[in-house]
């Protein structure tokens, strides 16, 4: 039935694919978090304009399917904006901005849920809003937000599989390549599923441990 | 005893302070001066606007209109029709706040820092003071409020009274020109009120200028140099504690004070057995 030699003979390709997937996951998550934080702060700003801009950003990316947005940024954006971007850049851009919208919502909710007295105490000491944010508010809010942030990061990793449609050689791309010349898609895609499980189940467990330790 | 009226320039000048939340006017034109060394007790039933007035002093809440000056410098000046005569830049407001200490009803200690780090946080972040001087003064202040042995504790492991004493030390570590207290003992179990009041009494005796929103009539009577009674957003009475609390002329003040006497009367039979 299952012929696992297909996998063992192509371990190098799967390995390369996995490295690409991990690289895109890490970069897209970090960039997404940074952009997400900026968007969250914009949404909490006293200025109406920035609040609106932040809200539009979030609404846009949460309501356009990632696949559509990914294809659009690779094929259509260069035409509209008149710039040429590599498929790597398009992939990173699309994934980061998409993730940023979700991170922004998590961060905004976490910051808003924090007791207002904390901000009052920071301000009363003479802190600027920025100082209060990074010394007092964010360190506390982050702790509360570890579980949803970890959850979003796991989704982000799974989302990288969509990169294969713009021919970025990630794990899924390699899998379809291998099955194209071995004619054994069942084994190959099963292996890909197992690889994701092996990586994500322990990550989930670690995130939960981290959450418990902070309480 | 009638306290000597200080003639020095006021540290805080509030003129015609009005504050609306929506259509509800919480403060209806308050005039109040606090002079150096004065301990002013702000009394009044809940909803009378005392906390809002206190929070206006360091602009944690912004008045709808009125004038505020701290140490002679105008920090807020808006006419009733909404025109700004003086508008401070953010950085000037932060600098002003760093010279005015504040203590909150809910303590608001930073739960992710231990006691010592809480006390050191202001000078560290706001003034960029060097670690050693800051730490030494912080430890002195913790000793002063009787919390030196708890320097390494996390705030969650302290009692309410201990938290409040740490928060007083945290405010004092900025070496403020004056202190604002927002019902500092209202969230405490009755047996813990004394330790916080004692700390405040020490401060008052040392000459700290204090504006205190409180329900502790005993404290007001013993420690305050002046009592200001707010009723529905306006000053209903003010004067020495003796005048206002022991010989109230104002009807509202009399009912307010009598309510406290009434509770004391109710307690009496319980106490004598």
Coordinates of C-alpha atoms in Angstrom, one line a residue, chain A residues 115-132 134-137 139-140 143, chain B residues 55 58 60 94-95 97-98 100-102 104 108-113 121-122 124-126 170-171 174:
Chain A
X115 CA -6.8 48.2 33.8
X116 CA -6.9 51.9 33.1
X117 CA -5.3 52.6 36.4
X118 CA -2.0 51.3 35.0
X119 CA -1.9 54.0 32.4
X120 CA -3.0 56.6 35.0
X121 CA -0.2 55.6 37.3
X122 CA 2.4 55.8 34.5
X123 CA 1.1 59.2 33.4
X124 CA 1.0 60.5 36.9
X125 CA 4.8 59.8 37.2
X126 CA 5.4 62.0 34.2
X127 CA 5.8 59.3 31.5
X128 CA 5.1 60.1 27.9
X129 CA 2.5 57.9 26.2
X130 CA 5.3 56.0 24.5
X131 CA 7.2 55.4 27.7
X132 CA 4.0 54.3 29.4
X134 CA 6.7 50.1 26.4
X135 CA 7.5 50.2 30.2
X136 CA 4.1 49.6 31.7
X137 CA 1.3 48.7 29.3
X139 CA 4.9 44.2 29.1
X140 CA 1.6 43.4 30.9
X143 CA 1.6 38.3 28.9
Chain B
X55 CA -7.6 64.4 38.5
X58 CA -2.4 67.1 37.0
X60 CA -5.3 63.2 34.1
X94 CA 4.7 65.3 31.4
X95 CA 7.3 67.5 33.2
X97 CA 3.2 65.7 36.3
X98 CA 6.6 64.5 37.3
X100 CA 3.2 66.3 41.3
X101 CA 3.0 62.9 43.1
X102 CA -0.3 61.0 43.0
X104 CA -4.7 56.2 43.8
X108 CA -2.1 50.9 40.7
X109 CA 1.3 49.4 41.5
X110 CA 2.9 47.9 38.4
X111 CA 2.3 44.1 38.8
X112 CA 5.1 43.0 36.6
X113 CA 7.8 44.7 38.7
X121 CA 10.5 53.2 37.9
X122 CA 9.7 57.0 37.8
X124 CA 14.6 55.6 36.0
X125 CA 12.2 56.1 33.0
X126 CA 11.2 59.8 33.4
X170 CA 6.8 55.4 44.5
X171 CA 5.3 58.9 44.2
X174 CA 10.1 61.6 42.1

